[in-house]
Amino acid sequence: MQPNSCIIGGMVTAEDKLFKALADSSRRKLLDRLRKKNGLTLGELCEKHEMSRQAVTKHLVLLEAANLVVTVKRGREKYHYLNPVPINEIYTRWIGKFEQKRVEALDNLKQALEEKNHE
C-alpha cells in the first residue's frame, strides 16, 4: 500500500486497483492501443511509446493486476488483450444510472411527439 493513502480498513480493493491503473495517462494510452488492435505482444506495444521496455512492462503489470489486461501465452510470445468488463462495471455504477434517465426522457419525448402527430 502506498504511504499517505486513505483506504478504509487498510485493504486495497479491486476497484482501487482499477482507478489507480486508469489514473495514469501512459496506461490509458496502452489500453487505447489494445482497444484499436487487441492481441499485441510486448514488443508491439513498445513500438509507438516513448518508454523503455521495462517501463511498459511495469505499466502492463498494473493493468493486469486491475484486470484491465489479460494475457495469453503462445510459444515464446505473450499476447495482451483488453478486458472491457471492469470498465463496463465503472460505467454501470458511476455513469449508467444517470444516462438511463436521459434515455428514458428522450423515449418519453419521442412517444409524446408521435402521439401528437397522430392526432
PDB file of C-alpha atoms in Angstrom, residues 4-77:
ATOM      1  CA  ASN A   4      -0.327   8.642   2.705  1.00  0.00           C
ATOM      2  CA  SER A   5      -3.124   6.630   1.149  1.00  0.00           C
ATOM      3  CA  CYS A   6      -6.556   6.749   2.659  1.00  0.00           C
ATOM      4  CA  ILE A   7      -8.019   3.301   2.144  1.00  0.00           C
ATOM      5  CA  ILE A   8     -10.755   2.471   4.622  1.00  0.00           C
ATOM      6  CA  GLY A   9      -9.993  -0.679   6.542  1.00  0.00           C
ATOM      7  CA  GLY A  10      -6.444  -0.842   5.162  1.00  0.00           C
ATOM      8  CA  MET A  11      -7.433  -3.067   2.234  1.00  0.00           C
ATOM      9  CA  VAL A  12      -6.888  -2.241  -1.410  1.00  0.00           C
ATOM     10  CA  THR A  13      -9.963  -3.336  -3.322  1.00  0.00           C
ATOM     11  CA  ALA A  14     -10.236  -4.375  -6.950  1.00  0.00           C
ATOM     12  CA  GLU A  15     -11.934  -1.050  -7.638  1.00  0.00           C
ATOM     13  CA  ASP A  16      -8.988   0.817  -6.055  1.00  0.00           C
ATOM     14  CA  LYS A  17      -6.592  -1.031  -8.370  1.00  0.00           C
ATOM     15  CA  LEU A  18      -8.816  -0.225 -11.332  1.00  0.00           C
ATOM     16  CA  PHE A  19      -8.943   3.514 -10.653  1.00  0.00           C
ATOM     17  CA  LYS A  20      -5.199   3.606  -9.907  1.00  0.00           C
ATOM     18  CA  ALA A  21      -4.497   1.884 -13.226  1.00  0.00           C
ATOM     19  CA  LEU A  22      -6.743   4.291 -15.130  1.00  0.00           C
ATOM     20  CA  ALA A  23      -5.260   7.353 -13.402  1.00  0.00           C
ATOM     21  CA  ASP A  24      -2.055   7.235 -15.447  1.00  0.00           C
ATOM     22  CA  SER A  25      -2.096   8.602 -18.998  1.00  0.00           C
ATOM     23  CA  SER A  26       0.592   6.156 -20.186  1.00  0.00           C
ATOM     24  CA  ARG A  27      -1.521   3.213 -19.075  1.00  0.00           C
ATOM     25  CA  ARG A  28      -4.589   4.702 -20.759  1.00  0.00           C
ATOM     26  CA  LYS A  29      -2.576   5.006 -23.984  1.00  0.00           C
ATOM     27  CA  LEU A  30      -1.671   1.314 -23.739  1.00  0.00           C
ATOM     28  CA  LEU A  31      -5.350   0.481 -23.256  1.00  0.00           C
ATOM     29  CA  ASP A  32      -6.224   2.629 -26.275  1.00  0.00           C
ATOM     30  CA  ARG A  33      -3.706   0.694 -28.357  1.00  0.00           C
ATOM     31  CA  LEU A  34      -5.292  -2.588 -27.275  1.00  0.00           C
ATOM     32  CA  ARG A  35      -8.768  -1.201 -27.969  1.00  0.00           C
ATOM     33  CA  LYS A  36      -7.706  -0.418 -31.544  1.00  0.00           C
ATOM     34  CA  LYS A  37      -5.849  -3.699 -32.050  1.00  0.00           C
ATOM     35  CA  ASN A  38      -6.207  -6.464 -29.484  1.00  0.00           C
ATOM     36  CA  GLY A  39      -3.679  -9.241 -29.005  1.00  0.00           C
ATOM     37  CA  LEU A  40      -0.423  -7.293 -29.143  1.00  0.00           C
ATOM     38  CA  THR A  41       2.922  -8.550 -27.879  1.00  0.00           C
ATOM     39  CA  LEU A  42       5.140  -6.525 -25.556  1.00  0.00           C
ATOM     40  CA  GLY A  43       7.350  -5.592 -28.491  1.00  0.00           C
ATOM     41  CA  GLU A  44       4.372  -4.348 -30.496  1.00  0.00           C
ATOM     42  CA  LEU A  45       3.110  -2.321 -27.535  1.00  0.00           C
ATOM     43  CA  CYS A  46       6.547  -0.725 -27.094  1.00  0.00           C
ATOM     44  CA  GLU A  47       6.777   0.368 -30.744  1.00  0.00           C
ATOM     45  CA  LYS A  48       4.700   3.539 -30.504  1.00  0.00           C
ATOM     46  CA  HIS A  49       5.545   4.583 -26.956  1.00  0.00           C
ATOM     47  CA  GLU A  50       8.434   6.751 -25.893  1.00  0.00           C
ATOM     48  CA  MET A  51       9.083   4.498 -22.901  1.00  0.00           C
ATOM     49  CA  SER A  52      11.573   1.792 -22.236  1.00  0.00           C
ATOM     50  CA  ARG A  53      10.503  -1.825 -22.497  1.00  0.00           C
ATOM     51  CA  GLN A  54      10.844  -2.081 -18.697  1.00  0.00           C
ATOM     52  CA  ALA A  55       8.507   0.898 -18.174  1.00  0.00           C
ATOM     53  CA  VAL A  56       5.877  -0.608 -20.480  1.00  0.00           C
ATOM     54  CA  THR A  57       6.209  -3.913 -18.618  1.00  0.00           C
ATOM     55  CA  LYS A  58       5.622  -2.185 -15.258  1.00  0.00           C
ATOM     56  CA  HIS A  59       2.514  -0.481 -16.622  1.00  0.00           C
ATOM     57  CA  LEU A  60       1.224  -3.786 -18.003  1.00  0.00           C
ATOM     58  CA  VAL A  61       1.719  -5.451 -14.603  1.00  0.00           C
ATOM     59  CA  LEU A  62      -0.536  -2.801 -13.010  1.00  0.00           C
ATOM     60  CA  LEU A  63      -3.095  -3.145 -15.802  1.00  0.00           C
ATOM     61  CA  GLU A  64      -3.132  -6.918 -15.320  1.00  0.00           C
ATOM     62  CA  ALA A  65      -3.499  -6.528 -11.536  1.00  0.00           C
ATOM     63  CA  ALA A  66      -6.523  -4.296 -12.194  1.00  0.00           C
ATOM     64  CA  ASN A  67      -7.899  -6.981 -14.563  1.00  0.00           C
ATOM     65  CA  LEU A  68      -7.929  -4.491 -17.438  1.00  0.00           C
ATOM     66  CA  VAL A  69      -5.493  -6.579 -19.470  1.00  0.00           C
ATOM     67  CA  VAL A  70      -5.392 -10.348 -19.796  1.00  0.00           C
ATOM     68  CA  THR A  71      -2.597 -12.296 -21.419  1.00  0.00           C
ATOM     69  CA  VAL A  72      -2.316 -15.489 -23.416  1.00  0.00           C
ATOM     70  CA  LYS A  73       1.000 -17.248 -23.987  1.00  0.00           C
ATOM     71  CA  ARG A  74       1.611 -18.829 -27.361  1.00  0.00           C
ATOM     72  CA  GLY A  75       5.030 -20.366 -27.566  1.00  0.00           C
ATOM     73  CA  ARG A  76       7.549 -17.723 -26.557  1.00  0.00           C
ATOM     74  CA  GLU A  77       5.168 -14.828 -27.186  1.00  0.00           C
TER      75      GLU A  77
END
